[in-house]
Short mmCIF file of C-alpha atoms in Angstrom, two decimals:
data_model
loop_
_atom_site.label_atom_id
_atom_site.label_comp_id
_atom_site.label_asym_id
_atom_site.label_seq_id
_atom_site.Cartn_x
_atom_site.Cartn_y
_atom_site.Cartn_z
CA UNK Y 425 0.00 0.00 0.00
CA UNK Y 426 2.79 2.40 0.92
CA UNK Y 427 4.73 1.61 -2.26
CA UNK Y 428 1.62 2.30 -4.37
CA UNK Y 429 1.16 5.68 -2.69
CA UNK Y 430 4.81 6.55 -3.32
CA UNK Y 431 4.43 5.59 -6.99
CA UNK Y 432 1.41 7.87 -7.37
CA UNK Y 433 3.20 10.76 -5.68
CA UNK Y 434 6.33 10.32 -7.83
CA UNK Y 435 4.21 10.11 -10.99
CA UNK Y 436 2.32 13.26 -9.98
CA UNK Y 437 5.58 15.13 -9.40
CA UNK Y 438 6.84 14.04 -12.81
CA UNK Y 439 3.58 15.21 -14.35
CA UNK Y 440 3.85 18.74 -12.99
CA UNK Y 441 7.60 19.02 -13.58
CA UNK Y 442 6.99 19.01 -17.34
CA UNK Y 443 5.02 22.27 -17.16
CA UNK Y 444 7.15 25.33 -17.82
CA UNK Y 445 7.05 27.90 -15.03
CA UNK Y 446 7.98 30.62 -17.56
CA UNK Y 447 4.71 30.24 -19.46
CA UNK Y 448 2.51 33.35 -19.56
CA UNK Y 449 -1.18 32.92 -18.74
CA UNK Y 450 -4.15 35.24 -19.17
CA UNK Y 451 -5.96 36.60 -16.08
CA UNK Y 452 -7.78 33.83 -14.20
CA UNK Y 453 -11.53 34.19 -13.71
CA UNK Y 454 -12.78 34.46 -10.13
CA UNK Y 455 -13.84 31.04 -8.89
CA UNK Y 456 -11.21 29.17 -10.90
CA UNK Y 457 -7.74 28.26 -9.69
CA UNK Y 458 -4.81 26.08 -10.73
CA UNK Y 459 -5.00 24.07 -7.49
CA UNK Y 460 -8.78 23.74 -7.18
CA UNK Y 461 -8.70 19.96 -6.64
CA UNK Y 462 -5.55 19.90 -4.54
CA UNK Y 463 -7.44 18.84 -1.39
CA UNK Y 464 -10.56 17.10 -2.70
CA UNK Y 465 -9.10 15.11 -5.62
CA UNK Y 466 -5.32 15.62 -5.62
CA UNK Y 467 -4.55 13.06 -8.33
CA UNK Y 468 -7.32 14.06 -10.75
CA UNK Y 469 -4.97 15.33 -13.44
CA UNK Y 470 -2.71 12.30 -13.18
CA UNK Y 471 -5.71 9.95 -13.47
CA UNK Y 472 -6.89 11.71 -16.63
CA UNK Y 473 -3.47 11.73 -18.28
CA UNK Y 474 -2.81 8.12 -17.40
CA UNK Y 475 -6.15 7.08 -18.96
CA UNK Y 476 -5.53 9.06 -22.15
CA UNK Y 477 -1.92 7.90 -22.50
CA UNK Y 478 -3.26 4.36 -22.77
CA UNK Y 479 -6.26 5.26 -24.92
CA UNK Y 480 -4.19 7.12 -27.52
CA UNK Y 481 -1.98 4.09 -28.09
CA UNK Y 482 -4.91 2.30 -29.67
CA UNK Y 483 -6.75 5.32 -31.11
CA UNK Y 484 -4.61 8.39 -31.76
CA UNK Y 485 -7.53 10.15 -33.51
CA UNK Y 486 -9.16 10.42 -30.09
CA UNK Y 487 -6.79 13.30 -29.26
CA UNK Y 488 -8.25 15.52 -31.98
CA UNK Y 489 -11.75 14.46 -30.98
CA UNK Y 490 -11.28 15.56 -27.38
CA UNK Y 491 -9.67 18.84 -28.39
CA UNK Y 492 -12.64 19.61 -30.66
CA UNK Y 493 -15.14 18.88 -27.89
CA UNK Y 494 -13.52 21.51 -25.66
CA UNK Y 495 -13.58 24.07 -28.49
CA UNK Y 496 -17.19 23.35 -29.42
CA UNK Y 497 -18.24 23.47 -25.79
CA UNK Y 498 -16.68 26.86 -25.08
CA UNK Y 499 -17.96 28.60 -28.20
CA UNK Y 500 -21.60 27.78 -27.40
CA UNK Y 501 -22.96 28.93 -24.03
CA UNK Y 502 -19.45 28.96 -22.54
CA UNK Y 503 -17.20 26.22 -21.15
CA UNK Y 504 -19.90 24.47 -19.15
CA UNK Y 505 -20.04 20.94 -20.53
CA UNK Y 506 -23.29 21.66 -22.36
CA UNK Y 507 -22.04 19.97 -25.56
CA UNK Y 508 -21.79 16.70 -23.62
CA UNK Y 509 -25.52 16.52 -22.90
CA UNK Y 510 -27.74 14.09 -24.81
CA UNK Y 511 -30.99 15.33 -26.27
CA UNK Y 512 -34.18 13.61 -27.35
CA UNK Y 513 -36.09 13.34 -30.61
CA UNK Y 514 -38.36 16.18 -29.51
CA UNK Y 515 -35.63 18.23 -27.85
CA UNK Y 516 -32.33 17.82 -29.74
CA UNK Y 517 -29.19 18.87 -27.89
CA UNK Y 518 -26.11 20.78 -29.03
CA UNK Y 519 -24.41 17.55 -30.08
CA UNK Y 520 -27.39 16.83 -32.38
CA UNK Y 521 -26.90 20.05 -34.35
CA UNK Y 522 -25.11 20.10 -37.71
CA UNK Y 523 -21.78 21.62 -36.58
CA UNK Y 524 -21.40 18.91 -33.92
CA UNK Y 525 -22.49 15.84 -35.88
CA UNK Y 526 -18.86 15.06 -36.73
CA UNK Y 527 -17.72 15.08 -33.10
CA UNK Y 528 -16.43 11.61 -32.23
CA UNK Y 529 -18.69 9.30 -30.23
CA UNK Y 530 -15.46 7.77 -28.89
CA UNK Y 531 -14.45 11.15 -27.45
CA UNK Y 532 -17.77 11.53 -25.62
CA UNK Y 533 -17.36 7.99 -24.27
CA UNK Y 534 -13.81 8.76 -23.11
CA UNK Y 535 -15.05 11.72 -21.06
CA UNK Y 536 -17.71 9.55 -19.41
CA UNK Y 537 -15.11 6.84 -18.72
CA UNK Y 538 -12.79 9.41 -17.13
CA UNK Y 539 -15.68 10.74 -15.05
CA UNK Y 540 -16.34 7.24 -13.70
CA UNK Y 541 -12.68 6.82 -12.71
CA UNK Y 542 -12.57 10.17 -10.93
CA UNK Y 543 -15.83 9.55 -9.07
CA UNK Y 544 -14.50 6.19 -7.94
CA UNK Y 545 -11.28 7.80 -6.68
CA UNK Y 546 -12.67 10.98 -5.12
CA UNK Y 547 -16.45 10.98 -5.13
CA UNK Y 548 -18.61 13.26 -7.25
CA UNK Y 549 -16.40 16.34 -7.06
CA UNK Y 550 -14.84 16.85 -10.53
CA UNK Y 551 -17.07 18.52 -13.11
CA UNK Y 552 -17.48 17.29 -16.67
CA UNK Y 553 -16.54 20.76 -17.95
CA UNK Y 554 -13.21 20.52 -16.11
CA UNK Y 555 -12.66 17.02 -17.50
CA UNK Y 556 -13.21 18.35 -21.03
CA UNK Y 557 -10.66 21.13 -20.47
CA UNK Y 558 -8.06 18.77 -18.98
CA UNK Y 559 -8.63 16.14 -21.67
CA UNK Y 560 -8.03 18.82 -24.32
CA UNK Y 561 -4.77 19.85 -22.63
CA UNK Y 562 -3.57 16.24 -22.46
CA UNK Y 563 -4.57 15.67 -26.09
CA UNK Y 564 -2.30 18.54 -27.06
CA UNK Y 565 0.60 17.46 -24.87
CA UNK Y 566 0.47 13.74 -25.65
CA UNK Y 567 0.45 14.58 -29.37
CA UNK Y 568 3.70 16.52 -29.03
CA UNK Y 569 2.40 19.95 -28.09
CA UNK Y 570 3.01 22.11 -25.01
CA UNK Y 571 2.11 21.12 -21.47
CA UNK Y 572 0.32 23.79 -19.48
CA UNK Y 573 -1.68 24.47 -16.36
CA UNK Y 574 -5.48 24.56 -16.58
CA UNK Y 575 -7.55 26.79 -14.26
CA UNK Y 576 -10.17 24.54 -12.67
CA UNK Y 577 -13.42 24.86 -10.75
CA UNK Y 578 -15.97 24.95 -13.58
CA UNK Y 579 -19.49 23.77 -12.90
CA UNK Y 580 -21.66 21.89 -15.38
CA UNK Y 581 -24.69 23.50 -16.99
CA UNK Y 582 -28.18 22.20 -16.32
CA UNK Y 583 -29.26 22.74 -19.93
CA UNK Y 584 -27.87 22.85 -23.45
CA UNK Y 585 -28.07 25.67 -25.96
CA UNK Y 586 -30.72 26.04 -28.66
CA UNK Y 587 -30.21 25.17 -32.31
CA UNK Y 588 -29.86 28.83 -33.28
CA UNK Y 589 -27.34 29.54 -30.53
CA UNK Y 590 -25.29 26.50 -31.56
CA UNK Y 591 -25.23 27.52 -35.22
CA UNK Y 592 -24.34 31.11 -34.32
CA UNK Y 593 -21.51 30.07 -32.03
CA UNK Y 594 -19.77 27.62 -34.35
CA UNK Y 595 -18.67 29.21 -37.64
CA UNK Y 596 -18.77 27.00 -40.72
CA UNK Y 597 -15.50 25.83 -42.34
CA UNK Y 598 -16.60 27.87 -45.38
CA UNK Y 599 -16.29 31.10 -43.36
CA UNK Y 600 -13.79 33.81 -44.23
CA UNK Y 601 -11.67 35.75 -41.74
CA UNK Y 602 -14.23 38.55 -41.39
CA UNK Y 603 -16.94 36.11 -40.33
CA UNK Y 604 -14.57 34.26 -38.02
CA UNK Y 605 -13.50 37.46 -36.29
CA UNK Y 606 -17.13 38.42 -35.69
CA UNK Y 607 -17.72 35.11 -33.90
CA UNK Y 608 -14.48 35.29 -31.93
CA UNK Y 609 -14.96 38.91 -30.91
CA UNK Y 610 -18.39 38.10 -29.44
CA UNK Y 611 -16.66 35.97 -26.80
CA UNK Y 612 -13.73 38.40 -26.31
CA UNK Y 613 -11.21 36.51 -28.42
CA UNK Y 614 -9.10 38.59 -30.79
CA UNK Y 615 -7.29 38.20 -34.11
CA UNK Y 616 -4.24 36.54 -32.58
CA UNK Y 617 -6.50 34.11 -30.71
CA UNK Y 618 -8.18 33.23 -34.02
CA UNK Y 619 -4.94 32.35 -35.79
CA UNK Y 620 -3.54 30.61 -32.73
CA UNK Y 621 -6.55 28.44 -31.89
CA UNK Y 622 -7.00 27.49 -35.54
CA UNK Y 623 -3.67 25.71 -35.09
CA UNK Y 624 -5.66 22.97 -33.38
CA UNK Y 625 -6.30 21.76 -36.95
CA UNK Y 626 -2.75 20.44 -36.96
CA UNK Y 627 -4.25 17.15 -35.73
CA UNK Y 628 -7.40 15.33 -36.79
CA UNK Y 629 -9.41 14.54 -39.89
CA UNK Y 630 -12.09 16.32 -41.92
CA UNK Y 631 -15.06 15.16 -43.99
CA UNK Y 632 -15.14 15.97 -47.69
CA UNK Y 633 -18.36 17.91 -47.11
CA UNK Y 634 -16.41 20.41 -44.99
CA UNK Y 635 -14.26 21.58 -47.89
CA UNK Y 636 -15.99 20.45 -51.11
CA UNK Y 637 -16.91 24.10 -51.75
CA UNK Y 638 -13.22 24.48 -52.70
CA UNK Y 639 -13.33 21.59 -55.18
CA UNK Y 640 -16.76 21.86 -56.80
CA UNK Y 641 -17.96 23.03 -59.25
CA UNK Y 642 -14.34 24.02 -59.85
CA UNK Y 643 -11.10 24.21 -57.92
CA UNK Y 644 -10.55 27.19 -55.62
CA UNK Y 645 -7.75 29.22 -57.29
CA UNK Y 646 -6.09 29.77 -53.91
CA UNK Y 647 -5.53 25.99 -53.56
CA UNK Y 648 -2.24 24.35 -54.56
CA UNK Y 649 -2.95 22.35 -57.75
CA UNK Y 650 -1.09 19.20 -56.66
CA UNK Y 651 -2.83 19.33 -53.30
CA UNK Y 652 -6.20 19.67 -55.01
CA UNK Y 653 -5.41 16.77 -57.36
CA UNK Y 654 -4.85 14.48 -54.38
CA UNK Y 655 -8.03 15.71 -52.69
CA UNK Y 656 -10.03 14.79 -55.77
CA UNK Y 657 -8.85 11.19 -55.30
CA UNK Y 658 -10.40 11.18 -51.83
CA UNK Y 659 -13.42 13.31 -52.72
CA UNK Y 660 -14.26 12.55 -56.38
CA UNK Y 661 -17.77 14.06 -56.13
CA UNK Y 662 -19.46 16.68 -54.00
CA UNK Y 663 -21.47 13.94 -52.27
CA UNK Y 664 -18.50 11.81 -51.17
CA UNK Y 665 -18.54 10.92 -47.46
CA UNK Y 666 -14.82 10.14 -47.13
CA UNK Y 667 -12.40 11.87 -44.77
CA UNK Y 668 -8.83 13.09 -45.03
CA UNK Y 669 -6.22 14.47 -42.64
CA UNK Y 670 -6.25 18.16 -41.72
CA UNK Y 671 -2.47 18.48 -41.94
CA UNK Y 672 -0.73 16.53 -44.72
CA UNK Y 673 2.75 16.97 -43.24
CA UNK Y 674 2.33 15.54 -39.74
CA UNK Y 675 -1.34 14.60 -39.25
CA UNK Y 676 -0.99 13.06 -35.79
CA UNK Y 677 1.55 15.49 -34.32
CA UNK Y 678 0.65 18.71 -32.57
CA UNK Y 679 3.18 21.07 -34.17
CA UNK Y 680 3.34 24.17 -36.39
CA UNK Y 681 3.10 22.34 -39.74
CA UNK Y 682 -0.50 23.48 -40.15
CA UNK Y 683 0.83 27.01 -40.75
CA UNK Y 684 3.42 25.68 -43.19
CA UNK Y 685 0.50 24.09 -45.05
CA UNK Y 686 -1.22 27.48 -45.30
CA UNK Y 687 1.92 29.14 -46.69
CA UNK Y 688 2.03 26.42 -49.36
CA UNK Y 689 -1.68 26.92 -50.18
CA UNK Y 690 -2.50 23.50 -48.73
CA UNK Y 691 -5.03 24.54 -46.13
CA UNK Y 692 -8.10 22.34 -46.17
CA UNK Y 693 -10.97 24.68 -45.25
CA UNK Y 694 -11.78 28.16 -46.51
CA UNK Y 695 -11.54 29.22 -42.86
CA UNK Y 696 -7.96 27.91 -42.82
CA UNK Y 697 -6.56 29.18 -46.09
CA UNK Y 698 -8.19 32.61 -45.89
CA UNK Y 699 -5.98 33.38 -42.90
CA UNK Y 700 -2.96 33.42 -45.25
CA UNK Y 701 -4.83 35.60 -47.73
CA UNK Y 702 -6.19 38.18 -45.32
CA UNK Y 703 -3.72 40.91 -44.34
CA UNK Y 704 -5.05 40.96 -40.75
CA UNK Y 705 -3.96 37.38 -40.10
CA UNK Y 706 -1.21 36.58 -42.62
CA UNK Y 707 1.71 37.99 -40.54
CA UNK Y 708 0.79 35.79 -37.56
CA UNK Y 709 0.44 32.71 -39.78
CA UNK Y 710 3.92 33.38 -41.16
CA UNK Y 711 5.41 33.92 -37.71
CA UNK Y 712 4.00 30.62 -36.41
CA UNK Y 713 5.16 28.72 -39.51
CA UNK Y 714 8.69 29.92 -38.89
CA UNK Y 715 8.75 29.62 -35.10
CA UNK Y 716 7.04 26.63 -33.44
CA UNK Y 717 7.98 27.81 -29.94
CA UNK Y 718 6.17 31.09 -30.58
CA UNK Y 719 3.08 29.16 -31.69
CA UNK Y 720 3.19 26.93 -28.60
CA UNK Y 721 3.54 29.93 -26.29
CA UNK Y 722 0.59 31.69 -27.89
CA UNK Y 723 -1.50 28.52 -28.02
CA UNK Y 724 -1.24 28.05 -24.26
CA UNK Y 725 -2.28 31.64 -23.64
CA UNK Y 726 -5.21 31.51 -26.08
CA UNK Y 727 -6.63 28.13 -25.09
CA UNK Y 728 -6.51 28.99 -21.38
CA UNK Y 729 -8.23 32.28 -22.25
CA UNK Y 730 -10.85 30.44 -24.33
CA UNK Y 731 -11.31 27.85 -21.58
CA UNK Y 732 -12.63 30.53 -19.23
CA UNK Y 733 -15.38 31.87 -21.52
CA UNK Y 734 -18.67 32.24 -19.58
CA UNK Y 735 -17.74 29.56 -17.04
CA UNK Y 736 -20.09 28.60 -14.22
CA UNK Y 737 -18.45 28.61 -10.79
CA UNK Y 738 -19.31 28.41 -7.10
CA UNK Y 739 -23.00 27.66 -6.58
CA UNK Y 740 -23.81 28.01 -10.28
CA UNK Y 741 -24.61 24.87 -12.24
CA UNK Y 742 -23.85 21.45 -10.81
CA UNK Y 743 -21.39 18.58 -10.87
CA UNK Y 744 -22.99 15.91 -13.02
CA UNK Y 745 -22.94 12.27 -12.05
CA UNK Y 746 -23.24 11.42 -15.74
CA UNK Y 747 -21.67 13.82 -18.22
CA UNK Y 748 -24.38 13.04 -20.77
CA UNK Y 749 -27.32 14.05 -18.57
CA UNK Y 750 -28.24 16.61 -15.90
CA UNK Y 751 -28.51 15.23 -12.41
CA UNK Y 752 -31.96 13.96 -11.42
CA UNK Y 753 -34.17 15.75 -8.90
CA UNK Y 754 -31.58 16.10 -6.14
CA UNK Y 755 -28.96 18.73 -6.89
CA UNK Y 756 -26.04 19.67 -4.70
CA UNK Y 757 -24.76 23.01 -3.53
CA UNK Y 758 -21.11 23.16 -2.56
CA UNK Y 759 -19.64 25.57 -0.07
CA UNK Y 760 -16.28 26.64 -1.49
CA UNK Y 761 -13.57 28.24 0.62
CA UNK Y 762 -10.17 29.07 -0.89
CA UNK Y 763 -10.74 26.66 -3.74
CA UNK Y 764 -11.58 23.74 -1.47
CA UNK Y 765 -15.11 22.37 -1.41
CA UNK Y 766 -15.95 22.15 2.29
CA UNK Y 767 -19.56 21.08 2.48
CA UNK Y 768 -22.16 19.39 0.32
CA UNK Y 769 -25.83 20.20 0.91
CA UNK Y 770 -28.78 18.56 -0.84
CA UNK Y 771 -31.73 20.79 -1.68
#
C-alpha cells in the first residue's frame, strides 16, 4: 500500500515538472484556480493523463476528438459541458446540431469513462466541464504539443443551448476571416487568438463535405494544384462521405506544420486558407510557420483564455454524475472556501 502511494506521488511530481514555469497565462476568472482539486481530488490530473496515454496508443484520432469537444463546448454557451448533454427526438441537444455531428462518439465515451474513474477515486467532485478542459490539454501534450496548467473549478450546466445559438456560435468551415473574427470577438477573443486556436487543426481529420466548396464546381484558385489533385482522389464528387487528414505533413503530431500548409496553399478549409490571404492574419500565420515555440507559447495563452469563456463557478450549475445528462431531482450546492469544497448540501 505504501509503495503504491509513493508511486502515485512520484508520478504526480513528474507530471507537474513538465510544465514550464515561464509560461505566460491570461488573467484567471474568479472562482477558478490552478489548485482547485488539490485537497478534494489531488490526483485528478494524473488519473486523466494516465487514462488518455493508454487510450491514444490504440486510437490516436481520439486526441483531436477531445480537443474539438472543448472548443465546441466553449464557443456555445461557454465552457460548461453543455455539448456533452444528450438530447431527445423532440428536444435535440447541441451535439445533435449540424456543426457537432462530426464530433467523435469515442471522445464523448472517453469523457464519461474518465468521469467514472474520478468519481470512484474521489467521489462526485470533478465537473465534466473541467474534465473536457483537462482532456483537451492532455490531447495537445500527448500529441507533441506544449504542457500547461489549466484553471479549474468549472461547474456543469443544467441545460444545453438552442439550435440557433449552436449555429451562431460555431462558424462553418466555409467562413472567411471577417466572419470568423465576428464570432471570436463576441466571446472576447481577438485576431491573434483566431490564428492561434486554428492551429488545433494540426491534428485530426475532416469530412469531404467540410471543404468540397473548394473543389466543386471548380477548384478554388487559392488551392495548390497538386494538393487539389490528391483531394479529388479522396473526394471525387461533391457527395463523397470520405475523410482526409487536416495536416498533410504531420497529421498526428501537434506542431506548427498546419501554418506551413497554409503558406504552401495547402489549407483544407476556406476558414484555414483565408488566414494566409487576409492581411489581418497573414503575418501571424507566417510567424507561427517559422517559429514553433512562438506558436506553442501563444497557443497556451489563447486556449486557457478560451477555456474561461462564460464559465459557471461556485454555486452556479452542478457537478454531473453522468456527463451526458443533468442530475436527477436532487442537486447539490457546494460551499467553497479558498478553492476547497468544504460542504455538500442537498436541496
